[in-house]
Amino acid sequence: MVAPQGAAWRAIAFALSFLVALGVGVPSVAAYHTGTTKTVPLHITETITLAMNTYAVYTFSIASGDTLAYSLTVTAGSAIDMYIVPPTGLTDYASDSAPTFALYHQVEDQQTITGTWAGTTQNDGTDSVIVDNVDFSGHAASGDVTVTVDLTRTPSSGPSLALIGGILLAVIIIIALIAVVALRARKKRAMAPPPMGPPAYPGPPGPYAPPPYYPPPQQPPQYPPPPPSP
């Protein structure tokens, strides 16, 4: 957030808005500061003239990993201010009643402003560059200025940080699931009864025992030979 210099003008505007909200009649007046807005896909180069208390807005669609290069050069007049703001910051900046506005980057009270600004997961989206010649923020404007504007958005050449983070998160989840499955399988194996082994070996055979005794068969009785016949 930034609290612009010359906040008294915003306080007066806020008081007038409050009176209107209460139903107190006040004379209609034009907006204290006004400006133009352009949507830029990738690049713009132009020379503009800003009257005192006017501004120019250049809106880009910034993705994480993009780079925005800016070069502003005052060729006639005094110093200017530059702000890079989110949509809410642009709304508050353009309002005469908002005492402050949110911003991502600022360079104030310079006649030459150059540099780069990187898109991240915290600032991606619809962001705007404001070229400011207003007397209540940064440099106190005192007249018209002529400015050469050169703005270039360079898309990321690789996967965005959000994509890389998503891939890493998916890999971590897969590894965790594999570890859980392996741990459960190990527990099941530990709880199962051991497998049945072969029967115990009785040892080598001993010496053979003598065969059992069987008595010889009984012979028929022997009778004496018969006497010779006469």
PDB file of C-alpha atoms in Angstrom, residues 18-202:
ATOM      1  CA  PHE A  18     -19.673  11.880   2.151  1.00  0.00           C
ATOM      2  CA  LEU A  19     -21.876  14.962   1.874  1.00  0.00           C
ATOM      3  CA  VAL A  20     -23.500  13.546  -1.255  1.00  0.00           C
ATOM      4  CA  ALA A  21     -24.145  10.271   0.552  1.00  0.00           C
ATOM      5  CA  LEU A  22     -25.878  12.204   3.328  1.00  0.00           C
ATOM      6  CA  GLY A  23     -28.067  13.967   0.795  1.00  0.00           C
ATOM      7  CA  VAL A  24     -26.431  17.361   1.258  1.00  0.00           C
ATOM      8  CA  GLY A  25     -26.569  19.281  -1.994  1.00  0.00           C
ATOM      9  CA  VAL A  26     -23.191  20.155  -3.443  1.00  0.00           C
ATOM     10  CA  PRO A  27     -22.364  21.586  -6.849  1.00  0.00           C
ATOM     11  CA  SER A  28     -21.288  19.037  -9.454  1.00  0.00           C
ATOM     12  CA  VAL A  29     -17.584  19.144 -10.310  1.00  0.00           C
ATOM     13  CA  ALA A  30     -15.404  17.273 -12.762  1.00  0.00           C
ATOM     14  CA  ALA A  31     -13.090  14.526 -11.526  1.00  0.00           C
ATOM     15  CA  TYR A  32      -9.913  15.925 -10.017  1.00  0.00           C
ATOM     16  CA  HIS A  33      -7.652  13.633 -12.072  1.00  0.00           C
ATOM     17  CA  THR A  34      -8.455  11.740 -15.235  1.00  0.00           C
ATOM     18  CA  GLY A  35      -6.699   9.308 -17.537  1.00  0.00           C
ATOM     19  CA  THR A  36      -6.829   6.855 -20.392  1.00  0.00           C
ATOM     20  CA  THR A  37      -6.564   3.055 -20.365  1.00  0.00           C
ATOM     21  CA  LYS A  38      -5.155   0.709 -23.019  1.00  0.00           C
ATOM     22  CA  THR A  39      -4.986  -3.083 -23.025  1.00  0.00           C
ATOM     23  CA  VAL A  40      -1.622  -4.322 -24.307  1.00  0.00           C
ATOM     24  CA  PRO A  41      -1.096  -7.971 -25.315  1.00  0.00           C
ATOM     25  CA  LEU A  42       2.717  -7.926 -25.510  1.00  0.00           C
ATOM     26  CA  HIS A  43       4.317  -4.638 -26.569  1.00  0.00           C
ATOM     27  CA  ILE A  44       3.623  -0.944 -27.029  1.00  0.00           C
ATOM     28  CA  THR A  45       5.806   1.985 -27.985  1.00  0.00           C
ATOM     29  CA  GLU A  46       4.357   5.480 -28.200  1.00  0.00           C
ATOM     30  CA  THR A  47       4.882   9.095 -27.229  1.00  0.00           C
ATOM     31  CA  ILE A  48       2.174  10.700 -25.116  1.00  0.00           C
ATOM     32  CA  THR A  49       1.516  14.121 -23.663  1.00  0.00           C
ATOM     33  CA  LEU A  50      -0.011  14.229 -20.193  1.00  0.00           C
ATOM     34  CA  ALA A  51      -1.602  17.418 -18.966  1.00  0.00           C
ATOM     35  CA  MET A  52      -1.308  18.244 -15.290  1.00  0.00           C
ATOM     36  CA  ASN A  53      -3.351  15.833 -13.152  1.00  0.00           C
ATOM     37  CA  THR A  54      -3.773  13.250 -15.891  1.00  0.00           C
ATOM     38  CA  TYR A  55      -2.403   9.742 -16.260  1.00  0.00           C
ATOM     39  CA  ALA A  56      -2.103   6.872 -18.737  1.00  0.00           C
ATOM     40  CA  VAL A  57      -2.800   3.228 -17.896  1.00  0.00           C
ATOM     41  CA  TYR A  58      -1.435   0.205 -19.777  1.00  0.00           C
ATOM     42  CA  THR A  59      -3.041  -3.089 -18.740  1.00  0.00           C
ATOM     43  CA  PHE A  60      -1.345  -6.475 -19.252  1.00  0.00           C
ATOM     44  CA  SER A  61      -2.320 -10.059 -18.531  1.00  0.00           C
ATOM     45  CA  ILE A  62       0.643 -11.210 -16.446  1.00  0.00           C
ATOM     46  CA  ALA A  63       1.311 -14.898 -15.799  1.00  0.00           C
ATOM     47  CA  SER A  64       3.678 -16.343 -13.252  1.00  0.00           C
ATOM     48  CA  GLY A  65       7.137 -16.359 -14.846  1.00  0.00           C
ATOM     49  CA  ASP A  66       6.424 -13.489 -17.269  1.00  0.00           C
ATOM     50  CA  THR A  67       8.735 -10.467 -17.382  1.00  0.00           C
ATOM     51  CA  LEU A  68       7.554  -6.905 -17.951  1.00  0.00           C
ATOM     52  CA  ALA A  69      10.239  -4.523 -19.223  1.00  0.00           C
ATOM     53  CA  TYR A  70       9.466  -0.802 -18.905  1.00  0.00           C
ATOM     54  CA  SER A  71      11.197   2.293 -20.242  1.00  0.00           C
ATOM     55  CA  LEU A  72       9.694   5.748 -19.691  1.00  0.00           C
ATOM     56  CA  THR A  73      11.560   8.876 -20.775  1.00  0.00           C
ATOM     57  CA  VAL A  74      10.340  12.446 -20.277  1.00  0.00           C
ATOM     58  CA  THR A  75      11.277  14.455 -23.356  1.00  0.00           C
ATOM     59  CA  ALA A  76       9.529  17.664 -22.253  1.00  0.00           C
ATOM     60  CA  GLY A  77       8.399  18.773 -18.817  1.00  0.00           C
ATOM     61  CA  SER A  78       9.166  17.747 -15.250  1.00  0.00           C
ATOM     62  CA  ALA A  79       9.494  14.377 -13.531  1.00  0.00           C
ATOM     63  CA  ILE A  80       6.763  11.717 -13.483  1.00  0.00           C
ATOM     64  CA  ASP A  81       5.775   8.682 -11.390  1.00  0.00           C
ATOM     65  CA  MET A  82       5.186   5.067 -12.428  1.00  0.00           C
ATOM     66  CA  TYR A  83       3.107   2.491 -10.557  1.00  0.00           C
ATOM     67  CA  ILE A  84       2.369  -1.181 -11.262  1.00  0.00           C
ATOM     68  CA  VAL A  85      -0.921  -2.077  -9.598  1.00  0.00           C
ATOM     69  CA  PRO A  86      -3.514  -4.903  -9.328  1.00  0.00           C
ATOM     70  CA  PRO A  87      -7.122  -4.299 -10.431  1.00  0.00           C
ATOM     71  CA  THR A  88      -8.166  -3.104  -6.965  1.00  0.00           C
ATOM     72  CA  GLY A  89      -5.232  -0.730  -6.860  1.00  0.00           C
ATOM     73  CA  LEU A  90      -6.193   0.743 -10.240  1.00  0.00           C
ATOM     74  CA  THR A  91      -9.771   1.263  -9.076  1.00  0.00           C
ATOM     75  CA  ASP A  92      -8.629   3.094  -5.940  1.00  0.00           C
ATOM     76  CA  TYR A  93      -6.016   5.114  -7.836  1.00  0.00           C
ATOM     77  CA  ALA A  94      -8.610   6.316 -10.343  1.00  0.00           C
ATOM     78  CA  SER A  95     -10.999   7.279  -7.557  1.00  0.00           C
ATOM     79  CA  ASP A  96     -10.863  10.804  -6.163  1.00  0.00           C
ATOM     80  CA  SER A  97     -12.151   9.566  -2.804  1.00  0.00           C
ATOM     81  CA  ALA A  98      -9.783   6.675  -2.014  1.00  0.00           C
ATOM     82  CA  PRO A  99      -6.971   7.921   0.283  1.00  0.00           C
ATOM     83  CA  THR A 100      -4.575   5.088  -0.676  1.00  0.00           C
ATOM     84  CA  PHE A 101      -4.177   2.407  -3.336  1.00  0.00           C
ATOM     85  CA  ALA A 102      -2.534  -1.028  -3.420  1.00  0.00           C
ATOM     86  CA  LEU A 103       0.503  -1.504  -5.633  1.00  0.00           C
ATOM     87  CA  TYR A 104       3.199  -4.014  -6.560  1.00  0.00           C
ATOM     88  CA  HIS A 105       5.959  -1.655  -7.687  1.00  0.00           C
ATOM     89  CA  GLN A 106       6.617   2.072  -7.825  1.00  0.00           C
ATOM     90  CA  VAL A 107       9.191   4.552  -9.102  1.00  0.00           C
ATOM     91  CA  GLU A 108       8.524   8.205  -8.273  1.00  0.00           C
ATOM     92  CA  ASP A 109       9.870  11.655  -9.166  1.00  0.00           C
ATOM     93  CA  GLN A 110      12.052  10.597 -12.119  1.00  0.00           C
ATOM     94  CA  GLN A 111      12.438  11.741 -15.716  1.00  0.00           C
ATOM     95  CA  THR A 112      13.872   8.404 -16.853  1.00  0.00           C
ATOM     96  CA  ILE A 113      12.375   5.181 -15.513  1.00  0.00           C
ATOM     97  CA  THR A 114      13.695   1.829 -16.777  1.00  0.00           C
ATOM     98  CA  GLY A 115      13.747  -1.694 -15.386  1.00  0.00           C
ATOM     99  CA  THR A 116      11.980  -5.046 -15.337  1.00  0.00           C
ATOM    100  CA  TRP A 117       9.273  -6.542 -13.177  1.00  0.00           C
ATOM    101  CA  ALA A 118       8.600 -10.274 -12.799  1.00  0.00           C
ATOM    102  CA  GLY A 119       5.248 -12.002 -12.568  1.00  0.00           C
ATOM    103  CA  THR A 120       4.817 -14.490  -9.726  1.00  0.00           C
ATOM    104  CA  THR A 121       2.009 -16.561  -8.248  1.00  0.00           C
ATOM    105  CA  GLN A 122       1.389 -13.666  -5.838  1.00  0.00           C
ATOM    106  CA  ASN A 123       0.923 -10.970  -8.498  1.00  0.00           C
ATOM    107  CA  ASP A 124      -0.216 -12.760 -11.666  1.00  0.00           C
ATOM    108  CA  GLY A 125      -3.428 -11.677 -13.304  1.00  0.00           C
ATOM    109  CA  THR A 126      -4.584  -8.415 -14.846  1.00  0.00           C
ATOM    110  CA  ASP A 127      -1.960  -5.863 -13.795  1.00  0.00           C
ATOM    111  CA  SER A 128      -1.559  -2.275 -14.944  1.00  0.00           C
ATOM    112  CA  VAL A 129       1.287   0.182 -15.466  1.00  0.00           C
ATOM    113  CA  ILE A 130       0.304   3.752 -14.549  1.00  0.00           C
ATOM    114  CA  VAL A 131       2.255   6.707 -15.989  1.00  0.00           C
ATOM    115  CA  ASP A 132       1.393   9.442 -13.497  1.00  0.00           C
ATOM    116  CA  ASN A 133       1.468  13.240 -13.899  1.00  0.00           C
ATOM    117  CA  VAL A 134      -0.740  14.000 -10.903  1.00  0.00           C
ATOM    118  CA  ASP A 135       0.117  16.427  -8.125  1.00  0.00           C
ATOM    119  CA  PHE A 136      -1.118  14.373  -5.145  1.00  0.00           C
ATOM    120  CA  SER A 137       1.094  11.298  -5.574  1.00  0.00           C
ATOM    121  CA  GLY A 138       4.870  11.087  -5.749  1.00  0.00           C
ATOM    122  CA  HIS A 139       6.146  14.036  -7.784  1.00  0.00           C
ATOM    123  CA  ALA A 140       3.954  17.117  -7.472  1.00  0.00           C
ATOM    124  CA  ALA A 141       3.098  17.803 -11.108  1.00  0.00           C
ATOM    125  CA  SER A 142       3.159  21.435 -12.203  1.00  0.00           C
ATOM    126  CA  GLY A 143       2.431  21.274 -15.928  1.00  0.00           C
ATOM    127  CA  ASP A 144       2.259  19.201 -19.072  1.00  0.00           C
ATOM    128  CA  VAL A 145       4.818  16.464 -19.781  1.00  0.00           C
ATOM    129  CA  THR A 146       5.713  14.550 -22.935  1.00  0.00           C
ATOM    130  CA  VAL A 147       6.747  10.958 -22.317  1.00  0.00           C
ATOM    131  CA  THR A 148       8.103   8.218 -24.559  1.00  0.00           C
ATOM    132  CA  VAL A 149       6.591   4.932 -23.393  1.00  0.00           C
ATOM    133  CA  ASP A 150       8.086   1.516 -24.209  1.00  0.00           C
ATOM    134  CA  LEU A 151       6.549  -1.505 -22.483  1.00  0.00           C
ATOM    135  CA  THR A 152       7.168  -5.184 -23.333  1.00  0.00           C
ATOM    136  CA  ARG A 153       5.766  -8.331 -21.766  1.00  0.00           C
ATOM    137  CA  THR A 154       7.906 -11.433 -22.340  1.00  0.00           C
ATOM    138  CA  PRO A 155       6.045 -14.689 -21.619  1.00  0.00           C
ATOM    139  CA  SER A 156       7.767 -17.339 -19.575  1.00  0.00           C
ATOM    140  CA  SER A 157       9.899 -19.694 -21.690  1.00  0.00           C
ATOM    141  CA  GLY A 158       9.334 -22.629 -19.363  1.00  0.00           C
ATOM    142  CA  PRO A 159       6.636 -24.056 -17.125  1.00  0.00           C
ATOM    143  CA  SER A 160       5.214 -21.655 -14.593  1.00  0.00           C
ATOM    144  CA  LEU A 161       6.058 -21.864 -10.926  1.00  0.00           C
ATOM    145  CA  ALA A 162       2.491 -22.968 -10.238  1.00  0.00           C
ATOM    146  CA  LEU A 163       2.840 -25.863 -12.706  1.00  0.00           C
ATOM    147  CA  ILE A 164       6.175 -26.940 -11.229  1.00  0.00           C
ATOM    148  CA  GLY A 165       4.718 -26.787  -7.737  1.00  0.00           C
ATOM    149  CA  GLY A 166       1.738 -28.884  -8.817  1.00  0.00           C
ATOM    150  CA  ILE A 167       3.997 -31.536 -10.355  1.00  0.00           C
ATOM    151  CA  LEU A 168       6.151 -31.707  -7.224  1.00  0.00           C
ATOM    152  CA  LEU A 169       3.052 -32.021  -5.050  1.00  0.00           C
ATOM    153  CA  ALA A 170       1.728 -34.868  -7.223  1.00  0.00           C
ATOM    154  CA  VAL A 171       5.079 -36.693  -7.000  1.00  0.00           C
ATOM    155  CA  ILE A 172       5.119 -36.346  -3.206  1.00  0.00           C
ATOM    156  CA  ILE A 173       1.558 -37.723  -2.957  1.00  0.00           C
ATOM    157  CA  ILE A 174       2.414 -40.713  -5.170  1.00  0.00           C
ATOM    158  CA  ILE A 175       5.523 -41.527  -3.120  1.00  0.00           C
ATOM    159  CA  ALA A 176       3.511 -41.285   0.100  1.00  0.00           C
ATOM    160  CA  LEU A 177       0.838 -43.668  -1.266  1.00  0.00           C
ATOM    161  CA  ILE A 178       3.465 -46.199  -2.341  1.00  0.00           C
ATOM    162  CA  ALA A 179       5.060 -46.031   1.113  1.00  0.00           C
ATOM    163  CA  VAL A 180       1.693 -46.593   2.815  1.00  0.00           C
ATOM    164  CA  VAL A 181       0.884 -49.612   0.611  1.00  0.00           C
ATOM    165  CA  ALA A 182       4.323 -51.137   1.225  1.00  0.00           C
ATOM    166  CA  LEU A 183       3.998 -50.633   4.997  1.00  0.00           C
ATOM    167  CA  ARG A 184       0.576 -52.318   5.085  1.00  0.00           C
ATOM    168  CA  ALA A 185       1.855 -55.279   3.059  1.00  0.00           C
ATOM    169  CA  ARG A 186       4.779 -55.678   5.460  1.00  0.00           C
ATOM    170  CA  LYS A 187       2.425 -55.677   8.460  1.00  0.00           C
ATOM    171  CA  LYS A 188       0.238 -58.361   6.842  1.00  0.00           C
ATOM    172  CA  ARG A 189       3.255 -60.571   6.246  1.00  0.00           C
ATOM    173  CA  ALA A 190       4.381 -60.159   9.863  1.00  0.00           C
ATOM    174  CA  MET A 191       0.945 -61.197  11.179  1.00  0.00           C
ATOM    175  CA  ALA A 192       0.609 -64.326   8.971  1.00  0.00           C
ATOM    176  CA  PRO A 193       1.574 -67.776  10.555  1.00  0.00           C
ATOM    177  CA  PRO A 194       4.878 -69.229   9.416  1.00  0.00           C
ATOM    178  CA  PRO A 195       4.626 -71.788   6.568  1.00  0.00           C
ATOM    179  CA  MET A 196       4.669 -75.542   7.372  1.00  0.00           C
ATOM    180  CA  GLY A 197       8.129 -77.078   6.974  1.00  0.00           C
ATOM    181  CA  PRO A 198       9.061 -80.673   5.930  1.00  0.00           C
ATOM    182  CA  PRO A 199       8.728 -83.486   8.561  1.00  0.00           C
ATOM    183  CA  ALA A 200      11.629 -84.080  10.904  1.00  0.00           C
ATOM    184  CA  TYR A 201      14.343 -86.411   9.565  1.00  0.00           C
ATOM    185  CA  PRO A 202      14.298 -89.655  11.538  1.00  0.00           C
TER     186      PRO A 202
END
